[in-house]
Every structure is written in structure tokens, then in C-alpha cells.
Coordinates of C-alpha atoms in Angstrom, one line a residue:
M1 CA -8.1 1.8 -7.0
A2 CA -10.5 1.0 -9.8
V3 CA -7.7 -0.6 -11.8
D4 CA -6.6 -2.7 -8.8
E5 CA -10.1 -4.0 -8.1
A6 CA -10.5 -4.8 -11.8
L7 CA -7.3 -6.8 -11.8
A8 CA -8.6 -8.8 -8.8
R9 CA -12.0 -9.5 -10.4
V10 CA -10.6 -10.6 -13.8
H11 CA -8.1 -12.8 -12.0
A12 CA -10.9 -14.4 -10.0
R13 CA -12.6 -15.2 -13.3
G14 CA -9.5 -17.1 -14.4
R15 CA -8.8 -14.7 -17.3
A16 CA -5.6 -13.1 -16.1
L17 CA -2.3 -14.0 -14.6
P18 CA -1.2 -13.1 -11.1
T19 CA -0.1 -9.5 -11.2
L20 CA 2.3 -7.1 -9.6
R21 CA 1.4 -3.5 -10.4
L22 CA 3.6 -0.5 -9.4
Y23 CA 2.5 3.1 -9.7
A24 CA 2.8 6.7 -8.3
W25 CA 0.1 9.2 -7.7
N26 CA -0.5 12.6 -9.5
P27 CA -2.0 14.6 -7.8
P28 CA -1.1 13.3 -4.3
A29 CA -3.8 11.6 -2.4
V30 CA -4.7 10.2 1.0
S31 CA -6.1 6.7 0.8
V32 CA -8.0 5.2 3.8
G33 CA -8.7 1.5 4.6
Y34 CA -11.8 -0.4 3.7
A35 CA -13.4 0.0 7.1
Q36 CA -11.8 3.2 8.2
A37 CA -13.8 6.4 8.8
L38 CA -13.0 9.2 6.3
E39 CA -14.5 12.3 8.0
G40 CA -12.9 12.8 11.4
E41 CA -9.8 10.9 10.6
V42 CA -8.8 12.9 7.4
N43 CA -8.8 16.7 7.3
L44 CA -10.8 17.0 4.1
E45 CA -10.8 20.8 4.1
E46 CA -7.0 20.8 4.3
C47 CA -6.8 18.3 1.5
R48 CA -9.0 20.5 -0.7
R49 CA -6.9 23.5 0.1
A50 CA -3.6 21.7 -0.7
G51 CA -4.9 20.0 -3.8
V52 CA -4.7 16.5 -2.3
D53 CA -7.3 13.9 -3.3
W54 CA -8.7 11.2 -1.1
V55 CA -10.0 7.7 -1.9
R56 CA -11.1 4.6 -0.1
R57 CA -9.0 1.4 -0.8
P58 CA -10.7 -2.0 -1.3
T59 CA -8.0 -3.3 1.2
G60 CA -7.9 -2.8 4.9
G61 CA -5.4 -0.9 7.0
R62 CA -5.1 2.8 7.9
A63 CA -4.6 6.1 6.1
V64 CA -1.6 6.6 3.7
L65 CA -0.4 9.8 2.1
H66 CA 0.6 8.9 -1.5
E67 CA 3.2 11.5 -2.1
H68 CA 6.9 10.8 -2.7
E69 CA 6.3 7.1 -2.5
L70 CA 5.8 4.0 -4.7
T71 CA 2.5 2.1 -4.4
Y72 CA 2.4 -1.6 -5.2
C73 CA -0.5 -4.0 -5.8
V74 CA -0.3 -7.8 -5.7
V75 CA -3.2 -9.9 -7.1
I76 CA -2.9 -13.7 -6.8
R77 CA -5.3 -16.6 -6.2
Q78 CA -5.4 -18.0 -2.7
S79 CA -4.7 -21.5 -4.2
L80 CA -1.3 -20.2 -5.4
L81 CA -0.5 -18.6 -2.0
P82 CA -2.2 -20.8 0.5
G83 CA -2.3 -20.2 4.3
S84 CA -3.8 -17.8 6.8
V85 CA -3.8 -14.1 6.3
L86 CA -0.8 -13.7 8.5
A87 CA 1.0 -16.5 6.7
T88 CA 0.5 -14.9 3.3
Y89 CA 1.5 -11.5 4.6
R90 CA 4.7 -13.0 5.8
R91 CA 5.3 -14.8 2.6
L92 CA 4.9 -11.6 0.6
A93 CA 7.0 -9.8 3.2
K94 CA 9.9 -12.1 2.1
G95 CA 9.6 -10.6 -1.4
L96 CA 9.3 -7.1 0.1
A97 CA 12.5 -7.6 2.1
G98 CA 14.2 -8.5 -1.1
V99 CA 13.1 -5.1 -2.5
L100 CA 14.5 -3.2 0.5
R101 CA 17.8 -5.1 0.3
R102 CA 18.1 -4.4 -3.4
L103 CA 17.8 -0.7 -2.4
G104 CA 20.7 -1.1 0.1
L105 CA 18.7 -1.4 3.3
D106 CA 18.7 -4.0 6.0
P107 CA 15.1 -4.9 6.9
V108 CA 13.9 -7.0 9.8
L109 CA 10.4 -8.3 10.5
A110 CA 8.6 -6.4 13.3
A111 CA 8.2 -8.4 16.4
P112 CA 4.8 -8.9 18.0
S113 CA 4.3 -6.2 20.6
G114 CA 2.2 -8.3 23.0
R115 CA -0.1 -5.4 23.5
A116 CA -3.2 -4.0 21.8
S117 CA -2.4 -1.7 18.9
R118 CA -2.6 2.0 19.5
R119 CA -5.7 3.5 17.8
T120 CA -4.3 5.7 15.1
A121 CA -5.5 7.0 11.8
A122 CA -2.1 6.6 10.1
C123 CA -0.6 3.5 8.6
F124 CA 3.0 4.6 9.3
D125 CA 2.3 5.5 12.9
E126 CA 2.7 1.9 14.1
P127 CA 4.0 -1.4 12.5
S128 CA 2.0 -4.7 12.4
A129 CA 3.7 -8.0 13.2
H130 CA 3.9 -8.9 9.5
E131 CA 5.6 -5.7 8.5
L132 CA 9.3 -4.8 7.9
L133 CA 11.4 -2.3 9.8
V134 CA 14.7 -0.6 8.9
A135 CA 16.7 0.9 11.7
G136 CA 13.6 0.4 13.9
K137 CA 11.4 2.4 11.6
K138 CA 8.6 1.5 9.2
V139 CA 9.4 2.3 5.6
L140 CA 6.8 0.1 3.9
G141 CA 3.2 -0.5 4.9
S142 CA 0.8 -3.1 3.5
A143 CA -2.9 -4.1 3.7
Q144 CA -4.9 -7.0 2.3
V145 CA -8.3 -8.1 1.3
R146 CA -9.6 -11.5 0.1
R147 CA -12.6 -11.9 -2.2
D148 CA -13.7 -14.7 -4.5
G149 CA -10.6 -16.8 -3.8
V150 CA -8.2 -13.9 -4.7
I151 CA -5.8 -12.0 -2.5
L152 CA -5.4 -8.3 -3.2
Q153 CA -2.6 -6.7 -1.3
H154 CA -1.7 -3.0 -1.4
G155 CA 1.4 -1.3 0.0
S156 CA 3.3 1.9 0.1
L157 CA 7.1 2.3 0.0
L158 CA 8.1 5.6 1.4
L159 CA 10.8 7.3 -0.7
H160 CA 10.8 10.6 1.2
F161 CA 9.0 10.9 4.5
S162 CA 7.8 14.3 5.8
P163 CA 6.1 13.8 9.2
G164 CA 4.7 17.3 9.2
R165 CA 3.2 16.9 5.8
L166 CA 1.4 13.7 6.9
A167 CA 0.2 15.3 10.1
Q168 CA -1.2 18.2 8.1
F169 CA -3.9 15.9 6.7
L170 CA -4.5 13.5 9.6
P171 CA -5.8 15.3 12.7
G172 CA -4.3 14.5 16.1
L173 CA -1.0 13.1 14.9
S174 CA 2.3 14.3 16.3
P175 CA 5.1 15.0 13.8
E176 CA 7.6 14.1 16.4
R177 CA 6.0 10.7 17.1
L178 CA 5.8 10.0 13.4
A179 CA 9.4 10.9 12.9
S180 CA 10.4 8.3 15.5
R181 CA 8.2 5.6 13.9
A182 CA 8.7 5.9 10.1
A183 CA 11.3 6.9 7.6
G184 CA 11.8 7.2 3.9
V185 CA 14.3 5.3 1.7
S186 CA 16.1 8.6 0.8
G187 CA 16.6 9.5 4.5
L188 CA 17.8 6.1 5.4
L189 CA 20.3 6.0 2.6
G190 CA 21.3 9.6 2.9
R191 CA 20.7 10.3 -0.8
P192 CA 17.7 10.9 -3.1
T193 CA 15.9 7.8 -4.3
G194 CA 13.5 8.2 -7.2
I195 CA 10.6 6.3 -8.6
D196 CA 12.7 4.7 -11.4
E197 CA 15.3 3.3 -9.0
A198 CA 12.7 2.1 -6.6
S199 CA 10.6 0.4 -9.3
R200 CA 13.6 -1.4 -10.7
A201 CA 14.6 -2.6 -7.2
F202 CA 11.0 -3.7 -6.6
R203 CA 10.8 -5.8 -9.7
E204 CA 14.2 -7.4 -9.3
G205 CA 14.2 -7.9 -5.5
F206 CA 10.6 -9.2 -5.3
A207 CA 11.1 -11.7 -8.1
Q208 CA 14.5 -12.9 -6.9
E209 CA 13.4 -13.4 -3.3
L210 CA 10.2 -15.3 -4.2
G211 CA 11.7 -17.2 -7.1
I212 CA 9.3 -16.0 -9.7
T213 CA 9.5 -14.5 -13.1
L214 CA 7.9 -11.2 -13.9
R215 CA 7.2 -10.0 -17.4
P216 CA 5.9 -6.5 -18.4
G217 CA 2.3 -6.3 -19.5
D218 CA -0.6 -3.9 -20.1
L219 CA -4.2 -4.0 -18.9
T220 CA -6.3 -6.4 -21.0
P221 CA -9.3 -5.0 -22.7
E222 CA -11.5 -6.7 -20.1
E223 CA -9.5 -5.2 -17.2
R224 CA -9.6 -1.8 -18.8
E225 CA -13.3 -1.8 -19.4
L226 CA -14.1 -3.1 -15.9
A227 CA -11.9 -0.4 -14.4
E228 CA -13.8 2.3 -16.3
T229 CA -17.0 0.8 -14.9
L230 CA -15.7 0.8 -11.4
L231 CA -14.2 4.3 -11.5
P232 CA -17.3 6.2 -10.3
R233 CA -17.3 4.2 -7.0
Y234 CA -13.8 5.5 -6.3
A235 CA -14.2 9.0 -7.8
H236 CA -17.3 10.1 -6.1
P237 CA -16.9 11.1 -2.5
S238 CA -20.5 10.3 -1.6
L239 CA -19.7 6.6 -2.3
Q240 CA -16.7 6.6 0.0
R241 CA -18.3 5.0 3.0
P242 CA -16.6 2.4 5.3
G243 CA -17.1 -1.1 4.1
K244 CA -17.1 -0.4 0.3
G245 CA -14.6 -3.0 -0.7
V246 CA -14.1 -5.5 -3.6
R247 CA -17.4 -7.0 -4.7

């Protein structure tokens, strides 16, 4: 999270290109949204027992278990991706649909439900209107924040989904309901799908669908130094209060 915030800040200063970052988590962790409560919505004692970390994202949305999944981060100036929040979500969803198709899936955009969203702690418990479904199930969840003219969007692509494992860390969730709402790529394809395959599909499908060129890169010295400075905010649980987003 510190790296992603650093990418957004340096991009806002005009000293870095738009960025797509892909990564996995070790050890596993539960991330919660910018304004989401931590205690009461995440079973912290169970996380400690299982060796699962927790962290607050600078982006919005609800809780995600980062285990057997691929996390993406997009950082881009609003001037390069103009429009409302919903419009930019849908524009990026076009690229994400290309990722899923590259993996052999057939995604569709979730239709507006016409009703108030169910209050739930879990990102994968219910789709938003800008998100993609495969066979009626959510396989990829996204959340966004805008600061200093920059869009930072996070997302999680489920490679393997275990409803019982997610419910273990988020109180009050039904594994049966979760199983009816979300699925992993491996389960949908009927074969194991690993990080390398998913990352390759992400780079190729996202770039092709959006008509952009991606090139590999490392953190700049400025990004790396800023990430180190920001790290205590994300590493120390006492700083993990709702509303602590990108500054």
C-alpha cells in the first residue's frame, strides 16, 4: 500500500508515467477500504492466529482477502482519463474485461440492481454496477480514490476462491452465500491458474483492450524513498483508522 500511494504522489508531481503494478501478497493479508471499520468487520484475533496480516487501503471499497489472488494498481492522471468516477471505472473495466477474456473467460458488466446495496464487509459479497461478472459471479473487485488530480485504482483478481476461508476472517458472512456470489479463475476454468499466467494475461489483455503500450519498469529512487517514508502509516495498526487515505 505504501508503494501504491508513493506511485500516486510522484505521478501527481509530474515525475512519473502512468503505472500498472501487479503483485501478490506474502504473507496473506486482509485489506479494508479507506472508510471501512477494521474492528468489528475483521476478526483480528483469527487473523493473528492464522498468520494473516491486515492493512487499510488508500482506496475505498470493502474488505478483500489477499490470498490466491493477483492484486493490481492503476495510477493515472485524471486529465488522461477524464470523466466521472463511474465513467472511469467503466473505461478501466474495458481493459479488465480484456484480461478475463485473455484467460479464457466471458465477462459481462454487472447490471444496476435498482436497489440499495446490502451492507456487507466483503468486497466479493456483492458486485457494483461498474464491475464484471463471469457466469453470474464476481471474479474481480475494484476500488478507487482521487487525489491531487490523480486516479488510484486497486483491484483483486481471484485465482482460487475459498468462501469458508474468507468467512473465517470476516464475521457474519455465510460461506454458502459467498459461494453463490463469487468464484476464482481456476474454478471457472476447471484447472489451476497461477500468478505467472494471470500476470501475463493481465499485461496483454489490459494493453490490447485499451490500445496502450506497457513497458516493464522499476520504482524510481523518488518512489522508493517515499514508499519507505509512508510505510509506518500502513505497518502500524494504531494508524489504521477509517479515513486515512492518500494525502
